[in-house]
XYZ file of C-alpha atoms in Angstrom:
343
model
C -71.124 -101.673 158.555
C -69.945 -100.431 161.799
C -66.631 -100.237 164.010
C -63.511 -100.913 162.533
C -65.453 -101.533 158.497
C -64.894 -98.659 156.670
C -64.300 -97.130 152.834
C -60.596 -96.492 152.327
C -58.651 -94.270 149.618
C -56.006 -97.153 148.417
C -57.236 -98.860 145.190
C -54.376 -100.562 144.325
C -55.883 -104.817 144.115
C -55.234 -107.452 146.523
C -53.281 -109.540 143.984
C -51.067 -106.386 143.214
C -49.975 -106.087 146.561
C -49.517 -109.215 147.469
C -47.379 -110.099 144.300
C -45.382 -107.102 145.790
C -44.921 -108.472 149.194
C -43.025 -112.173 147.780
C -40.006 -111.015 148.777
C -40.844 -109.475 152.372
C -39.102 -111.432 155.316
C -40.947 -110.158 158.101
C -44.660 -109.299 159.252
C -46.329 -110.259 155.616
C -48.049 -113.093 154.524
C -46.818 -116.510 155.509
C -49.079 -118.770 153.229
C -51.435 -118.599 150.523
C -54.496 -120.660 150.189
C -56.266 -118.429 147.410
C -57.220 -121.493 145.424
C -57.689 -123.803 148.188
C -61.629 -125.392 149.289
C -63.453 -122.609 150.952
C -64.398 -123.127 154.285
C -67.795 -124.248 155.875
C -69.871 -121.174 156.166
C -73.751 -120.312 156.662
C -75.185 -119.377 153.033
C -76.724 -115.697 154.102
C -72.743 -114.659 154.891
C -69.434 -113.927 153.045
C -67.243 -116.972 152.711
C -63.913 -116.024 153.386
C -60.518 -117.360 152.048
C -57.663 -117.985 154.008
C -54.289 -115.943 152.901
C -52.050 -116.129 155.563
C -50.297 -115.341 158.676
C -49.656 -111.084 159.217
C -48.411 -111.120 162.254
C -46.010 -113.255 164.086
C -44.423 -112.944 167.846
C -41.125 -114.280 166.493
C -40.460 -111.338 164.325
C -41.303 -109.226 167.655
C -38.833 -106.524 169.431
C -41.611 -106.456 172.125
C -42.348 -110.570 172.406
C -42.612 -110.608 176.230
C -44.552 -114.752 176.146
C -44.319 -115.205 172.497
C -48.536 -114.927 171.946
C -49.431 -112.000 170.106
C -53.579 -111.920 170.320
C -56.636 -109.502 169.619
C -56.141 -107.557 166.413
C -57.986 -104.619 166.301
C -57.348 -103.327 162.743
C -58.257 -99.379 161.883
C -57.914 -97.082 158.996
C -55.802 -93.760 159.844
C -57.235 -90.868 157.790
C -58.843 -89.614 160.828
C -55.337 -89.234 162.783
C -52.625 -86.793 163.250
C -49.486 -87.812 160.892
C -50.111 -91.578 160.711
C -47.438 -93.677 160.259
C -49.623 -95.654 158.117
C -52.786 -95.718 156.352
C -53.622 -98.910 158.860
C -52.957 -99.351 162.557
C -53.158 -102.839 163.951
C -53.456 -103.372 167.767
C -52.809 -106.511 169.836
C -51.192 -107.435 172.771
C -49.612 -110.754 174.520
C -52.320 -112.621 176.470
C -50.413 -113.209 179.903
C -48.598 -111.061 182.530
C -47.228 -108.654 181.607
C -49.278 -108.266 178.148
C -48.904 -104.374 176.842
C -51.007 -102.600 174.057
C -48.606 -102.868 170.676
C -49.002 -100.978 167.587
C -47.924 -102.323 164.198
C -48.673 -100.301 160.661
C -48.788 -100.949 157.413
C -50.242 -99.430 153.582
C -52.274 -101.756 152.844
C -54.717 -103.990 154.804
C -52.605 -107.218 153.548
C -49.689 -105.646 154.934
C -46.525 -106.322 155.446
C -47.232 -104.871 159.352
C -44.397 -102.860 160.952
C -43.800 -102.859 164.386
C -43.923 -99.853 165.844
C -40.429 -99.089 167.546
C -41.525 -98.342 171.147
C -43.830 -100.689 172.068
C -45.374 -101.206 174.261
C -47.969 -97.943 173.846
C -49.852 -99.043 177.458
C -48.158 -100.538 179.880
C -49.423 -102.529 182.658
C -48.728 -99.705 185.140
C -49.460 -96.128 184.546
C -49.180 -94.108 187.225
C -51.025 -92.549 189.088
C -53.801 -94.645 187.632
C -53.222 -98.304 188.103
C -50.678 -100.971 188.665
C -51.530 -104.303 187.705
C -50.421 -107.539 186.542
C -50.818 -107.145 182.573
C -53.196 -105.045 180.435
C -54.376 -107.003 176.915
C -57.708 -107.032 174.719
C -57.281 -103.923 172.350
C -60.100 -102.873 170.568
C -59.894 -99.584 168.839
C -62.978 -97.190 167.507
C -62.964 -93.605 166.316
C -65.546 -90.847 168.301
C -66.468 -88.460 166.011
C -67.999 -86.274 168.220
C -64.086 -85.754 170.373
C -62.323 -86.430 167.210
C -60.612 -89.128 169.442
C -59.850 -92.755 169.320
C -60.955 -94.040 172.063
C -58.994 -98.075 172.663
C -60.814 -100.070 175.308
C -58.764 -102.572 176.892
C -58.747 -104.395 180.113
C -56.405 -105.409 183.291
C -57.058 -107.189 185.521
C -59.687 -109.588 183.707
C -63.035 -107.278 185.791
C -62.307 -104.290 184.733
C -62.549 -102.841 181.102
C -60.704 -99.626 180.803
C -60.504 -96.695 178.449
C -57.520 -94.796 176.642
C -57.988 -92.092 174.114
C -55.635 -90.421 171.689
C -55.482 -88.205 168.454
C -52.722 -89.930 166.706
C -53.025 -93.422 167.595
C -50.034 -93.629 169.582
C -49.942 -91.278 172.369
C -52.543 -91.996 174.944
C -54.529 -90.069 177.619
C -56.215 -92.075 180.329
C -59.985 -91.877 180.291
C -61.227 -94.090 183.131
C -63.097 -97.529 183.919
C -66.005 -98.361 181.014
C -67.190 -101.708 182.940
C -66.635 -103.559 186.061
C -67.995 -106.818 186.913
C -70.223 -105.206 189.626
C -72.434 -103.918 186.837
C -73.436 -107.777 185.768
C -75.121 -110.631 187.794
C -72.356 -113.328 189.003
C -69.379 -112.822 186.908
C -65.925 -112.829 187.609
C -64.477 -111.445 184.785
C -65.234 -108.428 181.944
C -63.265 -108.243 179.341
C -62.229 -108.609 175.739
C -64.979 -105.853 174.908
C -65.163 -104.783 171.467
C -67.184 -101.338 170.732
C -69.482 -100.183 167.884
C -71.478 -97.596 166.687
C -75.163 -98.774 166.871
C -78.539 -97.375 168.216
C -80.820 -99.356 170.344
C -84.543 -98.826 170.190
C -85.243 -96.806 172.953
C -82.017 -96.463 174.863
C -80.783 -93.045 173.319
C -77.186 -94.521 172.790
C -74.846 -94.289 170.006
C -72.498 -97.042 170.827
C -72.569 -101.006 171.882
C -70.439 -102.609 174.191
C -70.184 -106.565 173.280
C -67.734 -108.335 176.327
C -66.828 -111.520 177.535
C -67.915 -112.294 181.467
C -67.156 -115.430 183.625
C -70.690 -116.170 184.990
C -69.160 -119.310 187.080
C -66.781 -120.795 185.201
C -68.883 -120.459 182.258
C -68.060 -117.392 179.413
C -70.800 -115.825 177.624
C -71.074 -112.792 175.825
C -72.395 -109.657 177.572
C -74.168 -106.495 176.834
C -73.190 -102.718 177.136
C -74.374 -99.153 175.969
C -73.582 -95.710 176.158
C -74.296 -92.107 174.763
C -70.365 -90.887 175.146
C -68.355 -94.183 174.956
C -67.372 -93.385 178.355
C -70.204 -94.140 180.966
C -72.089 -97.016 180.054
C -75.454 -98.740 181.404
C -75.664 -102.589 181.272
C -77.933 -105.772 180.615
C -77.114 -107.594 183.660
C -77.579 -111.254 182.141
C -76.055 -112.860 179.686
C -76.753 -111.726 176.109
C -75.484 -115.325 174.118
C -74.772 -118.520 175.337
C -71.896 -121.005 174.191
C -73.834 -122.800 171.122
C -74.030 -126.985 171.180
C -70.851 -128.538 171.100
C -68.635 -125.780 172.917
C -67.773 -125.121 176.696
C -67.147 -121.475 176.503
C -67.246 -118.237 173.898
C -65.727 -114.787 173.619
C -64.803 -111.775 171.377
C -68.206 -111.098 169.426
C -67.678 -109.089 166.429
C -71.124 -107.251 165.701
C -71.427 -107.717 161.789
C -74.018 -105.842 160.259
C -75.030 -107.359 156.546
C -77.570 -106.988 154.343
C -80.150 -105.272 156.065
C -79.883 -108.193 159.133
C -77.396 -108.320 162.324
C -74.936 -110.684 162.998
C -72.647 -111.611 166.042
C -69.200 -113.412 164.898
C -67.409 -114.820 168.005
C -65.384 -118.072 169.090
C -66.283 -120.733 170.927
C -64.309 -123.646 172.578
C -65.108 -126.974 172.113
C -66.560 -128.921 175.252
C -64.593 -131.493 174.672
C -61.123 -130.136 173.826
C -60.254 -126.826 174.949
C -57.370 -126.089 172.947
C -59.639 -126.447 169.721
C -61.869 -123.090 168.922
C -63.681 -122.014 165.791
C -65.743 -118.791 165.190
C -69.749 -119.464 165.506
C -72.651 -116.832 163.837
C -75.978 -115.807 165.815
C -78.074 -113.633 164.222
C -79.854 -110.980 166.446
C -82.708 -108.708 166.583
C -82.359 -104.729 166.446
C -83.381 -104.586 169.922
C -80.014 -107.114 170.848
C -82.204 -109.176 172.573
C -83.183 -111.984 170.922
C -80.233 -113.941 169.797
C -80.249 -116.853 167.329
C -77.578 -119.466 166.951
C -76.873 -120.312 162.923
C -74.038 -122.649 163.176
C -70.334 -122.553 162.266
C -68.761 -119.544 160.546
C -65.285 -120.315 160.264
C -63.455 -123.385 160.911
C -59.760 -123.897 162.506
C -58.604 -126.118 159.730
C -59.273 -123.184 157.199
C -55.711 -121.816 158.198
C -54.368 -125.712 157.928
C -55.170 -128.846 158.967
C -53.279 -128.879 161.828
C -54.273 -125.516 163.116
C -56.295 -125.551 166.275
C -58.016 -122.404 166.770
C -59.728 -119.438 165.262
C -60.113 -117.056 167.572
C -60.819 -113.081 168.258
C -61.952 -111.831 164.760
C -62.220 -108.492 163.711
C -63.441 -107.129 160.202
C -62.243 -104.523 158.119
C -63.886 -103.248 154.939
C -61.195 -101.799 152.051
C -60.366 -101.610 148.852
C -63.587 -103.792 147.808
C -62.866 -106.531 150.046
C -63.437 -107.179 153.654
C -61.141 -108.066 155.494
C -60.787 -110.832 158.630
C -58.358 -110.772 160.809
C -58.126 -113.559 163.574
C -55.618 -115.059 166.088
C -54.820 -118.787 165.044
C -52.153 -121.692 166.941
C -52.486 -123.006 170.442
C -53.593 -120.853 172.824
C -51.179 -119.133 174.735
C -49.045 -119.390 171.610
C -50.530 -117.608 169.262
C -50.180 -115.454 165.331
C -52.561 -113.118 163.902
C -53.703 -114.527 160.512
C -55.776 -112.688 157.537
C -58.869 -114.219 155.539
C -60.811 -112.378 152.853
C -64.383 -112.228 150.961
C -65.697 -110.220 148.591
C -67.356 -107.411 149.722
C -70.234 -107.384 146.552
C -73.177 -106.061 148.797
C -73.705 -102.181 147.775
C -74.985 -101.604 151.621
């Protein structure tokens, strides 16, 4: 697997650490549903189990709206001194968002907040003011022996921070603007991977969310450096049946095939989003819709939205981590499958 999936050193079991978080008040799991129904899911996937919230704006120093969104989970044996052996991103969705950093020793958690948060603010001078930065989404560059996080503010522009310890950043520059895609008003929420397209002499994917009038689809980027990228102008998947508008694809590589996880809101009530699968050719352009992945009601039955997910692989399990509650008023939750293919 690629971007934030890979093999980590802890061994100690899920149930282990878990057991050792009962007593945690803050930034741990809020619920259990271990032995709960499993959610709807299409048969050539993981099904994944609901465990809990991880991350909550009301145990927040920095809660500027109280919505924390985006995770963008990494492991940390690539950084100087971690605090950590996992970094989770996120920010706030509105004005004036902020990049945040919490850390923990084990993907289940419990999540720390990092004391000064936020780590990007929404003006950094001399390179931009604006009215928030939000949409994290951290990836390690082997070849700078950087992270690089992509974020963006405003909503048409998708910027670029890099850092070698995860928390102090350098500023890198613009990745996309909307100029570099046919009608769209917005690109943003990108999420970044390491993957090679026939032909196009890249090493990493860009996978965004543009407004092509009114309507949000998922977009296509590339690049050799992670820095200057080349585009596919139109749209690269379109909201499935039954929704109004998607964002966040996850590219999830499994068994031999290639998968794009992302929500989508329903036409019919906004508020209410699940996370849909299309399976795609190597080429990325050939897209094809499978159905639902992951429903709201896995994470209760009065939740109303899975949204944003990003995978992590550890410890034999892999790991989802997704924002749940009404928009604009938003948790980051945890689900988990078994991770049983020897890829």
């Amino acid at each position: 697997m690629t971007g934030c999936l890979r093999p980590c050193r802890v061994w100690t079991s899920l149930l282990t650490i878990l057991a050792s978080l009962a007593a945690t008040p803050v930034l741990t799991l809020t619920a259990l549903a271990a032995e709960g129904p499993l959610p709807p899911a299409i048969a050539a996937l993981p099904v994944f189990r609901h465990q809990g919230g991880v991350l909550d704006y009301k145990d927040l120093r920095y809660n500027p709206c109280n919505d924390v969104i985006i995770p963008s989970v990494i492991v940390t044996e690539q950084l100087q001194k971690p605090l950590g052996g996992y970094y989770l991103y996120y920010a706030p969705h509105n004005a004036p968002g902020g990049i945040c950093l919490a850390y923990a020793d084990s993907p289940a958690g419990p999540w720390k907040e990092y004391e000064a948060n936020p780590l990007i603010a929404r003006d950094w001078a001399p390179h931009y003011n604006v009215s928030h930065v939000s949409g994290p989404h951290a990836i390690w560059m082997e070849e700078e022996k950087k992270l690089f996080l992509y974020y963006h503010g405003e909503n048409d522009v998708t910027r670029i921070a890099s850092t070698a310890d995860g928390i102090h950043f350098q500023y890198e520059g613009v990745a996309v603007t909307t100029k570099m895609f046919d009608a769209i008003s917005e690109a943003s929420y990108a999420r970044v991977f390491r993957y090679t397209l026939p032909g196009k002499n890249n090493r990493y994917i860009m996978l965004l969310m543009g407004n092509n009038r009114g309507t949000r689809r998922i977009y296509l980027a590339w690049s050799k450096d992670g820095r200057t990228w080349e585009s596919r102008r139109t749209p690269l998947v379109d909201p499935p049946p039954g929704t109004g508008q998607i964002a966040q694809a996850w590219y999830f590589p499994w068994r031999g095939r290639h998968y794009l996880i992302y929500h989508g809101h329903l036409t019919d009530s906004f508020q209410i989003a699940n996370l849909y699968a299309s399976e795609i050719d190597p080429a990325f352009e050939r897209p094809t819709f499978l159905g639902l992945f992951y429903d709201h009601t896995t994470a209760g039955p009065n939740n109303v939205a899975q949204m944003s997910p990003c995978f992590l692989e550890a410890q034999g399990k892999i790991y989802i981590y997704t924002n749940i509650g009404p928009r604009l008023n938003q948790k980051i939750a945890l689900a988990v499958a078994e991770a049983d293919d020897p890829r």
